[in-house]
mmCIF file with all atom_site columns, C-alpha atoms and ligand atoms in Angstrom:
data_model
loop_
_atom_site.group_PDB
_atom_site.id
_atom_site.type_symbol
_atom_site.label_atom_id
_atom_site.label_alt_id
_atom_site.label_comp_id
_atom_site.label_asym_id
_atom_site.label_entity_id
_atom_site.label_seq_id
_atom_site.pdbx_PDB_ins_code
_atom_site.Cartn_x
_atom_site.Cartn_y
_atom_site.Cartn_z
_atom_site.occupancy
_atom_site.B_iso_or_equiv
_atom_site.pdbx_formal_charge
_atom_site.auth_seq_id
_atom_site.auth_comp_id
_atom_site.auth_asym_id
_atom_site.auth_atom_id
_atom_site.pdbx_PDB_model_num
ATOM   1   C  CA  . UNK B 1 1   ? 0.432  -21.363 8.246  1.00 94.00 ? 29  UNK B CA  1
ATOM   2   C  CA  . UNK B 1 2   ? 3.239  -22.104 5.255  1.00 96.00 ? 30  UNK B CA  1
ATOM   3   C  CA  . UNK B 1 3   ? 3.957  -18.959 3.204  1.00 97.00 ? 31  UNK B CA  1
ATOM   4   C  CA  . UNK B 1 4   ? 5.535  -18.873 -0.083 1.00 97.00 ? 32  UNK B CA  1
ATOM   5   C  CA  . UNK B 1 5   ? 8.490  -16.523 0.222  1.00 97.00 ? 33  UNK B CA  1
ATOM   6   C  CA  . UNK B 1 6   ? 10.831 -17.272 -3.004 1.00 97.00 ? 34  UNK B CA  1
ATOM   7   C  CA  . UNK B 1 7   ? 11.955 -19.622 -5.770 1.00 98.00 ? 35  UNK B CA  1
ATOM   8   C  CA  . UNK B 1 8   ? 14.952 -21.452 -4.308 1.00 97.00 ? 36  UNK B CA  1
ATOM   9   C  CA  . UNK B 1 9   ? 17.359 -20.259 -6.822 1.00 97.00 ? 37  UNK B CA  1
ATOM   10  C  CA  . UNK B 1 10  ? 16.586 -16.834 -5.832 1.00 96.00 ? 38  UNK B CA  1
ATOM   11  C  CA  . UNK B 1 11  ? 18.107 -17.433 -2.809 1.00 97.00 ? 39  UNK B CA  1
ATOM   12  C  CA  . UNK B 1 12  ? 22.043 -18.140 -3.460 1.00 96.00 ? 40  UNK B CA  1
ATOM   13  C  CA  . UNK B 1 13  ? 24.356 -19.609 -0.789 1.00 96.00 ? 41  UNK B CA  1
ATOM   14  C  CA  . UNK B 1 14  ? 25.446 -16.517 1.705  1.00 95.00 ? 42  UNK B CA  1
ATOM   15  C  CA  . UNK B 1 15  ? 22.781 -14.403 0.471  1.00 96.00 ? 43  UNK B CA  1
ATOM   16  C  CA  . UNK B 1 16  ? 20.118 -13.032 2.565  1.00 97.00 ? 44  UNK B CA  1
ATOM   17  C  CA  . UNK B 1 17  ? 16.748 -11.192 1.673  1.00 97.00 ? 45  UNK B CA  1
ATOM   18  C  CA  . UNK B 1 18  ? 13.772 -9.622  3.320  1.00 98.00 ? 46  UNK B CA  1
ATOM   19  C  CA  . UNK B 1 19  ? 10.101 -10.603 2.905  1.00 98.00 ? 47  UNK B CA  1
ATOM   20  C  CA  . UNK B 1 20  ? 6.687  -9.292  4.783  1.00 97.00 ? 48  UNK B CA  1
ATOM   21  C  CA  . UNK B 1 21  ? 4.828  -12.397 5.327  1.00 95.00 ? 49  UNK B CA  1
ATOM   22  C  CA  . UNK B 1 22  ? 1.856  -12.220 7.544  1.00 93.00 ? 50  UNK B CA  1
ATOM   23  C  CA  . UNK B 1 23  ? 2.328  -8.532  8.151  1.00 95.00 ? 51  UNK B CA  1
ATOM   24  C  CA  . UNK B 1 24  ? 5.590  -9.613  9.674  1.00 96.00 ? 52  UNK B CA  1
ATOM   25  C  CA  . UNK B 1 25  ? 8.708  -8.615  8.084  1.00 98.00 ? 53  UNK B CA  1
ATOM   26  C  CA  . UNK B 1 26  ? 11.172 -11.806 8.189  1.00 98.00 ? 54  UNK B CA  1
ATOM   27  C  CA  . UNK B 1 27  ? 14.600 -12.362 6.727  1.00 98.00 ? 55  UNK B CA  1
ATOM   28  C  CA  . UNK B 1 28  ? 15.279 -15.467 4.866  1.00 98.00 ? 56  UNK B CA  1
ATOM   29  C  CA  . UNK B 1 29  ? 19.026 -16.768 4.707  1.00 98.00 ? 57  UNK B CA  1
ATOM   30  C  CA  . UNK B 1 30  ? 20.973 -19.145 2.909  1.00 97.00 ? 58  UNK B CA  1
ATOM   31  C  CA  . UNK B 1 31  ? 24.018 -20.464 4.655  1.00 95.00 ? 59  UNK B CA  1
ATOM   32  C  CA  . UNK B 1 32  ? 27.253 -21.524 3.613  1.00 92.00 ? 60  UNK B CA  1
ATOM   33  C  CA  . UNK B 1 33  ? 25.758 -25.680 3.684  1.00 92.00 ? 61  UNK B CA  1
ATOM   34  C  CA  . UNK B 1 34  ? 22.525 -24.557 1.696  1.00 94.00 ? 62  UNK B CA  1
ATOM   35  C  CA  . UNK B 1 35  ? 20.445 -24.510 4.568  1.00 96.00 ? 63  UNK B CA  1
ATOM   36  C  CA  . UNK B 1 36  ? 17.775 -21.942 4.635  1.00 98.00 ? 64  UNK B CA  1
ATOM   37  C  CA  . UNK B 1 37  ? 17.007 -20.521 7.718  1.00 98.00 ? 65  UNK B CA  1
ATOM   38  C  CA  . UNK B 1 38  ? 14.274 -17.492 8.532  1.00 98.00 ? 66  UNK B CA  1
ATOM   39  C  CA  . UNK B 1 39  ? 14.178 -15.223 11.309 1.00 98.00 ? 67  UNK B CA  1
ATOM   40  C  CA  . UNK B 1 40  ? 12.335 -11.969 12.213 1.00 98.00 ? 68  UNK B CA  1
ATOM   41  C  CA  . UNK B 1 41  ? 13.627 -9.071  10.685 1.00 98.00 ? 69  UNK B CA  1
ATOM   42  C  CA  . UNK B 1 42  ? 13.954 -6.660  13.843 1.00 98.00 ? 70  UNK B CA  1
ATOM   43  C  CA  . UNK B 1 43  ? 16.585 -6.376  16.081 1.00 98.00 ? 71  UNK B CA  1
ATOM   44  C  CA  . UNK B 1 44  ? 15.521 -6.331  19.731 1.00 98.00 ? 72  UNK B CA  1
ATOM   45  C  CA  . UNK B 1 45  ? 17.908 -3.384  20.558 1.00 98.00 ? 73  UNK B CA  1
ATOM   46  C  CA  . UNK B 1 46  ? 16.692 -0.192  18.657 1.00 98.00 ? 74  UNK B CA  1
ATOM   47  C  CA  . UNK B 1 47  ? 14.550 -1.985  15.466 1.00 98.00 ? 75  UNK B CA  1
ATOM   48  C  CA  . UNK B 1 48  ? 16.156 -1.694  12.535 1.00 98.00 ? 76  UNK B CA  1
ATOM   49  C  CA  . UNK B 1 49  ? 16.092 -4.341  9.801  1.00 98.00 ? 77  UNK B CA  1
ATOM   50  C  CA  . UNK B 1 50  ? 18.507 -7.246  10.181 1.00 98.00 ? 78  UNK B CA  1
ATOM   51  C  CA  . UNK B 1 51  ? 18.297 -7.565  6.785  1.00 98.00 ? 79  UNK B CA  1
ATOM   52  C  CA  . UNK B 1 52  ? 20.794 -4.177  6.277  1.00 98.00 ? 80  UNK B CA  1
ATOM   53  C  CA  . UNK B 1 53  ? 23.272 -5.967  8.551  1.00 98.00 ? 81  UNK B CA  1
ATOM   54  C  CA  . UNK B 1 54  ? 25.734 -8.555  7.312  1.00 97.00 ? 82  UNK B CA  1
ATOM   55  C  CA  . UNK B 1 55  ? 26.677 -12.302 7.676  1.00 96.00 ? 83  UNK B CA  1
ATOM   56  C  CA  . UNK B 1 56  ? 29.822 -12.980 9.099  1.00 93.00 ? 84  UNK B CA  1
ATOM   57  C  CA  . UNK B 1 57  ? 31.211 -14.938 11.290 1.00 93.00 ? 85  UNK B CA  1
ATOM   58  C  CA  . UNK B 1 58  ? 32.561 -14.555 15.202 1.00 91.00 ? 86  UNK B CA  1
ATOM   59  C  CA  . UNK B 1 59  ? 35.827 -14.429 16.612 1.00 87.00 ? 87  UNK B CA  1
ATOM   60  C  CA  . UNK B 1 60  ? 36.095 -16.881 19.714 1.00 81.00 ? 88  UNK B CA  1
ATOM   61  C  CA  . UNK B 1 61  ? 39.218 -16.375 21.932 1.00 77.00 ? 89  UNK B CA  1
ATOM   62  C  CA  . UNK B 1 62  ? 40.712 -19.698 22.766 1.00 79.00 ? 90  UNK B CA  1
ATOM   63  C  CA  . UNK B 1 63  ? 43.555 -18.470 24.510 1.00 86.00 ? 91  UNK B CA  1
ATOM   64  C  CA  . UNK B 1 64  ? 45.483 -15.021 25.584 1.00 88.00 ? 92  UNK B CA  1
ATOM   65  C  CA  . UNK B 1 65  ? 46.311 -13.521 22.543 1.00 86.00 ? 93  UNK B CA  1
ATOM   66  C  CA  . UNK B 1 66  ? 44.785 -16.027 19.878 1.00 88.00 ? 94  UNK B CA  1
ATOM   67  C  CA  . UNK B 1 67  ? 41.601 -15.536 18.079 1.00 85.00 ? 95  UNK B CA  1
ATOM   68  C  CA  . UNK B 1 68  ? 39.722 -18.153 16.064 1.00 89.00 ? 96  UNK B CA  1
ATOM   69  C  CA  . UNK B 1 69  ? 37.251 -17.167 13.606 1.00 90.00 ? 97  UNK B CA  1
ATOM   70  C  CA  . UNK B 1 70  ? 34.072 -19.490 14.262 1.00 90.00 ? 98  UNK B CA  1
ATOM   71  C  CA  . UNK B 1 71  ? 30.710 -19.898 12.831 1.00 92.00 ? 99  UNK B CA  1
ATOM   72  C  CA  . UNK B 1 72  ? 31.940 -18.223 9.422  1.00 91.00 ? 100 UNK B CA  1
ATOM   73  C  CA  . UNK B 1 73  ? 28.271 -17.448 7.465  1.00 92.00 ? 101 UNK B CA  1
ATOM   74  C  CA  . UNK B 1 74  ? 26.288 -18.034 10.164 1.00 96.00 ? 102 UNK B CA  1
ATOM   75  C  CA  . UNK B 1 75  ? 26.293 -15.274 12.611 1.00 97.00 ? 103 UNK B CA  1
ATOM   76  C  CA  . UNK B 1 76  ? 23.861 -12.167 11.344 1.00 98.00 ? 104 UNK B CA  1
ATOM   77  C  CA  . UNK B 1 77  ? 25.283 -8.845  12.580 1.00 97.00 ? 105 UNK B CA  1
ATOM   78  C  CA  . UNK B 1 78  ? 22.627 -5.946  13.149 1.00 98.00 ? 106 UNK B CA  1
ATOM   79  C  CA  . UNK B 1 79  ? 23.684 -3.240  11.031 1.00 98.00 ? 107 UNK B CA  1
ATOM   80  C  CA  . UNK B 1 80  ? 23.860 -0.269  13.710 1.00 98.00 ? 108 UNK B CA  1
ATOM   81  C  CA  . UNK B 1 81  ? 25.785 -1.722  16.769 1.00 98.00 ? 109 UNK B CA  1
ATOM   82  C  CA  . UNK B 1 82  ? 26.928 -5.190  15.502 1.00 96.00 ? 110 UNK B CA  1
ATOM   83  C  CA  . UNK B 1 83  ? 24.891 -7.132  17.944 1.00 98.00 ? 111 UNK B CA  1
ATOM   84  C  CA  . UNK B 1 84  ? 25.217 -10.887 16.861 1.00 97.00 ? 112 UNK B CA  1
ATOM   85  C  CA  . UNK B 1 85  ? 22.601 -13.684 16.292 1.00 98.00 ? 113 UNK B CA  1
ATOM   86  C  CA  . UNK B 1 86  ? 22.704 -17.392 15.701 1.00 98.00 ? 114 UNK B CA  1
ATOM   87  C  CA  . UNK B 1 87  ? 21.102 -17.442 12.296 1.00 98.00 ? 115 UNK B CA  1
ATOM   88  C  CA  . UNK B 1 88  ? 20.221 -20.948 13.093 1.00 97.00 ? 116 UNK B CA  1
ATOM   89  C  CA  . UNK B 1 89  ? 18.549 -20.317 16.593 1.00 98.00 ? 117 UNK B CA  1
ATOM   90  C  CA  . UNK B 1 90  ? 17.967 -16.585 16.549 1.00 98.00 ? 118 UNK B CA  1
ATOM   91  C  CA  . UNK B 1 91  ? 20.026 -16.827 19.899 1.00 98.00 ? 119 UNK B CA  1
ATOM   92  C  CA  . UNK B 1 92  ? 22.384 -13.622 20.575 1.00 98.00 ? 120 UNK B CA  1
ATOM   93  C  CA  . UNK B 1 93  ? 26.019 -14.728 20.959 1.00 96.00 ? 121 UNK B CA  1
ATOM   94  C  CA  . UNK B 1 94  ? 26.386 -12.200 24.277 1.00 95.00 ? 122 UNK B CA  1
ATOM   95  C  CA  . UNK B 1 95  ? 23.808 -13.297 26.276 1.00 97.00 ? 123 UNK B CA  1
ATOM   96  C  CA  . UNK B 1 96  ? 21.552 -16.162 24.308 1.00 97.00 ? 124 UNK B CA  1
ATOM   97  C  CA  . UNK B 1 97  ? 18.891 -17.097 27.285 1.00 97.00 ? 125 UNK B CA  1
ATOM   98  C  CA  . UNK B 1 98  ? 17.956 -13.209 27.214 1.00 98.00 ? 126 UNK B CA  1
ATOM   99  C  CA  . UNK B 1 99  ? 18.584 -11.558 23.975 1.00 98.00 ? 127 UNK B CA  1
ATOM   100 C  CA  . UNK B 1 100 ? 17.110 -13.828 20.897 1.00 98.00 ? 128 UNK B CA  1
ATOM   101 C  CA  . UNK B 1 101 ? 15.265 -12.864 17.364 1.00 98.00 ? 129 UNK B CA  1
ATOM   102 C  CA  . UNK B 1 102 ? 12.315 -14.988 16.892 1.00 98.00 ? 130 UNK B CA  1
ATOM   103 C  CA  . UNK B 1 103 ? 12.807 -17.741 14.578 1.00 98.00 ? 131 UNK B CA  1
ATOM   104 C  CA  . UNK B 1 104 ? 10.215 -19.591 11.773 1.00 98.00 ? 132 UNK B CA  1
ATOM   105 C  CA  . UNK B 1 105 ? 10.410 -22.887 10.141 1.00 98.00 ? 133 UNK B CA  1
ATOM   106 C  CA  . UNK B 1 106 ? 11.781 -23.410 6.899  1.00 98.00 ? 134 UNK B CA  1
ATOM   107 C  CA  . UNK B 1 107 ? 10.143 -25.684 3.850  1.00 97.00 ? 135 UNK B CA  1
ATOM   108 C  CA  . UNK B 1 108 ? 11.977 -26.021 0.529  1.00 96.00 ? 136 UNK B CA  1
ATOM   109 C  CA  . UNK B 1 109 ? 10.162 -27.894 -1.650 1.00 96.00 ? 137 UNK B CA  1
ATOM   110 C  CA  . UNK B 1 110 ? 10.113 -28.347 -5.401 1.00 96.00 ? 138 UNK B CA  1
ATOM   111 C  CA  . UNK B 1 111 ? 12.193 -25.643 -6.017 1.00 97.00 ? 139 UNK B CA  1
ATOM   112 C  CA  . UNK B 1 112 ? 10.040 -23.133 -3.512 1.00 98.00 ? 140 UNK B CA  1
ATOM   113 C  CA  . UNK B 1 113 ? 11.325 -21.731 -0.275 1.00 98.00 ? 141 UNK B CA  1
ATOM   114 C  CA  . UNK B 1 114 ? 8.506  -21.893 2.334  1.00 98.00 ? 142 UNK B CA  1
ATOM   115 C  CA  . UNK B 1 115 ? 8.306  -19.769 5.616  1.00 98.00 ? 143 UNK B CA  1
ATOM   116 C  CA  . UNK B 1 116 ? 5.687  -21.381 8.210  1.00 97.00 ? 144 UNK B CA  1
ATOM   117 C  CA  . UNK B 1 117 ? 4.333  -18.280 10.474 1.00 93.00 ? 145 UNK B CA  1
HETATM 118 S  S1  . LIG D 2 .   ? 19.917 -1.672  17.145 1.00 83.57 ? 230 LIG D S1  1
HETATM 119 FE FE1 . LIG D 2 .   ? 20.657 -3.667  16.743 1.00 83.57 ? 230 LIG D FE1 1
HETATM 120 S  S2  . LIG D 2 .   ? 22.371 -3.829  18.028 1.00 83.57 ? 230 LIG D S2  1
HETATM 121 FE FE2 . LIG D 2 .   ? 21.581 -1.887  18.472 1.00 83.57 ? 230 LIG D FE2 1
#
């Protein structure tokens, strides 16, 4: 079923922001490339909201000693022991066939961001 979650300029590029829809609480994001992307808003480790975390990006090592920052607005960090998700598959970075947040469709039409639960 499509939910209405937001106007579109509500949601600004980088920005992030929690909704209950469907007695399910869901966090809406908009990346860096203006893609909006929902997912739920519990963290499968201890629960809190992933919506008090941050979005960031993830440091990949490429080779002894050198770091390159990767994925910059699109990894979601849980607030209370920085576990990482995929904003755009709900996949954990660590271990992404195990640990994932559910994710929703997106619809963002006519100025209206849509959330299909
Ligand atoms: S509660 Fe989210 S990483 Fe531990």
């Amino acid at each position: 079923m499509k939910y209405t979650v937001c106007k579109a300029e509500e949601l600004k590029t980088g920005q992030m922001k929690a909704f209950t829809v469907d007695r399910k609480s869901i966090v809406v994001i908009r990346s860096q490339n203006g893609e909006v992307y929902a997912l739920r808003n519990v963290c499968p480790h201890k629960g809190p909201a992933l919506s008090d975390g941050s979005l960031d990006g993830t440091c990949l090592a490429s080779e002894p000693g050198e770091y390159n920052l990767e994925k910059v607005g699109e990894v979601l960090k849980c607030p209370w022991h920085n576990w990482e998700f995929d904003i755009k598959t709900g996949c954990s970075l660590f271990d992404p066939e195990n640990v994932r947040v559910k994710t929703f469709d997106v619809l963002e039409e006519e100025g209206t961001v849509f959330v299909q639960v």
